[in-house]
């Protein structure tokens, strides 16, 4: 169970970090829309994985 909690913790941190990265990247002119979309997709995937794990418990 400790491994599961570690995975969940890392997914939560990844989601949070990607959210902050997305906010910061939106303010940088050199970051194109495709890059922003990829960051957002990664953030959403981390959130979804966490939701799926929580649903299986």
PDB file of C-alpha atoms in Angstrom:
ATOM      1  CA  UNK A   1       0.000   0.000   0.000  1.00  0.00           C
ATOM      2  CA  UNK A   2       2.905   2.342   0.590  1.00  0.00           C
ATOM      3  CA  UNK A   3       3.899   2.004  -3.068  1.00  0.00           C
ATOM      4  CA  UNK A   4       0.401   2.984  -4.138  1.00  0.00           C
ATOM      5  CA  UNK A   5       0.453   6.066  -1.919  1.00  0.00           C
ATOM      6  CA  UNK A   6       3.847   6.997  -3.349  1.00  0.00           C
ATOM      7  CA  UNK A   7       2.510   6.718  -6.892  1.00  0.00           C
ATOM      8  CA  UNK A   8      -0.537   8.806  -5.999  1.00  0.00           C
ATOM      9  CA  UNK A   9       1.655  11.418  -4.359  1.00  0.00           C
ATOM     10  CA  UNK A  10       3.918  11.636  -7.395  1.00  0.00           C
ATOM     11  CA  UNK A  11       0.954  11.942  -9.746  1.00  0.00           C
ATOM     12  CA  UNK A  12      -0.502  14.734  -7.614  1.00  0.00           C
ATOM     13  CA  UNK A  13       2.841  16.548  -7.600  1.00  0.00           C
ATOM     14  CA  UNK A  14       3.189  16.079 -11.359  1.00  0.00           C
ATOM     15  CA  UNK A  15      -0.283  17.455 -11.967  1.00  0.00           C
ATOM     16  CA  UNK A  16       0.358  20.435  -9.718  1.00  0.00           C
ATOM     17  CA  UNK A  17       3.749  21.118 -11.272  1.00  0.00           C
ATOM     18  CA  UNK A  18       2.367  20.880 -14.789  1.00  0.00           C
ATOM     19  CA  UNK A  19      -0.467  23.238 -13.854  1.00  0.00           C
ATOM     20  CA  UNK A  20       2.032  25.838 -12.624  1.00  0.00           C
ATOM     21  CA  UNK A  21       4.216  25.254 -15.687  1.00  0.00           C
ATOM     22  CA  UNK A  22       1.218  25.834 -17.938  1.00  0.00           C
ATOM     23  CA  UNK A  23       0.355  29.077 -16.144  1.00  0.00           C
ATOM     24  CA  UNK A  24       3.939  30.312 -16.506  1.00  0.00           C
ATOM     25  CA  UNK A  25       4.283  29.166 -20.120  1.00  0.00           C
ATOM     26  CA  UNK A  26       1.122  31.013 -21.162  1.00  0.00           C
ATOM     27  CA  UNK A  27       2.877  34.267 -20.309  1.00  0.00           C
ATOM     28  CA  UNK A  28       5.928  33.500 -22.454  1.00  0.00           C
ATOM     29  CA  UNK A  29       5.596  34.636 -26.045  1.00  0.00           C
ATOM     30  CA  UNK A  30       8.079  32.069 -27.397  1.00  0.00           C
ATOM     31  CA  UNK A  31       5.985  29.101 -26.199  1.00  0.00           C
ATOM     32  CA  UNK A  32       3.715  28.117 -29.068  1.00  0.00           C
ATOM     33  CA  UNK A  33       0.171  26.786 -28.824  1.00  0.00           C
ATOM     34  CA  UNK A  34       1.195  23.193 -29.544  1.00  0.00           C
ATOM     35  CA  UNK A  35       3.593  23.215 -26.601  1.00  0.00           C
ATOM     36  CA  UNK A  36       0.877  24.655 -24.363  1.00  0.00           C
ATOM     37  CA  UNK A  37      -1.522  21.950 -25.536  1.00  0.00           C
ATOM     38  CA  UNK A  38       1.053  19.258 -24.770  1.00  0.00           C
ATOM     39  CA  UNK A  39       1.615  20.593 -21.254  1.00  0.00           C
ATOM     40  CA  UNK A  40      -2.128  20.713 -20.667  1.00  0.00           C
ATOM     41  CA  UNK A  41      -2.572  17.181 -22.001  1.00  0.00           C
ATOM     42  CA  UNK A  42       0.165  15.883 -19.690  1.00  0.00           C
ATOM     43  CA  UNK A  43      -1.439  17.625 -16.716  1.00  0.00           C
ATOM     44  CA  UNK A  44      -4.841  16.170 -17.556  1.00  0.00           C
ATOM     45  CA  UNK A  45      -3.362  12.686 -18.017  1.00  0.00           C
ATOM     46  CA  UNK A  46      -1.754  12.824 -14.571  1.00  0.00           C
ATOM     47  CA  UNK A  47      -5.066  13.932 -13.050  1.00  0.00           C
ATOM     48  CA  UNK A  48      -6.971  11.196 -14.868  1.00  0.00           C
ATOM     49  CA  UNK A  49      -4.511   8.513 -13.761  1.00  0.00           C
ATOM     50  CA  UNK A  50      -4.936   9.651 -10.169  1.00  0.00           C
ATOM     51  CA  UNK A  51      -8.723   9.534 -10.520  1.00  0.00           C
ATOM     52  CA  UNK A  52      -8.544   6.014 -11.945  1.00  0.00           C
ATOM     53  CA  UNK A  53      -6.308   4.824  -9.117  1.00  0.00           C
ATOM     54  CA  UNK A  54      -8.598   6.397  -6.517  1.00  0.00           C
ATOM     55  CA  UNK A  55     -11.566   4.686  -8.155  1.00  0.00           C
ATOM     56  CA  UNK A  56      -9.897   1.270  -7.870  1.00  0.00           C
ATOM     57  CA  UNK A  57      -9.225   1.488  -4.128  1.00  0.00           C
TER      58      UNK A  57
END
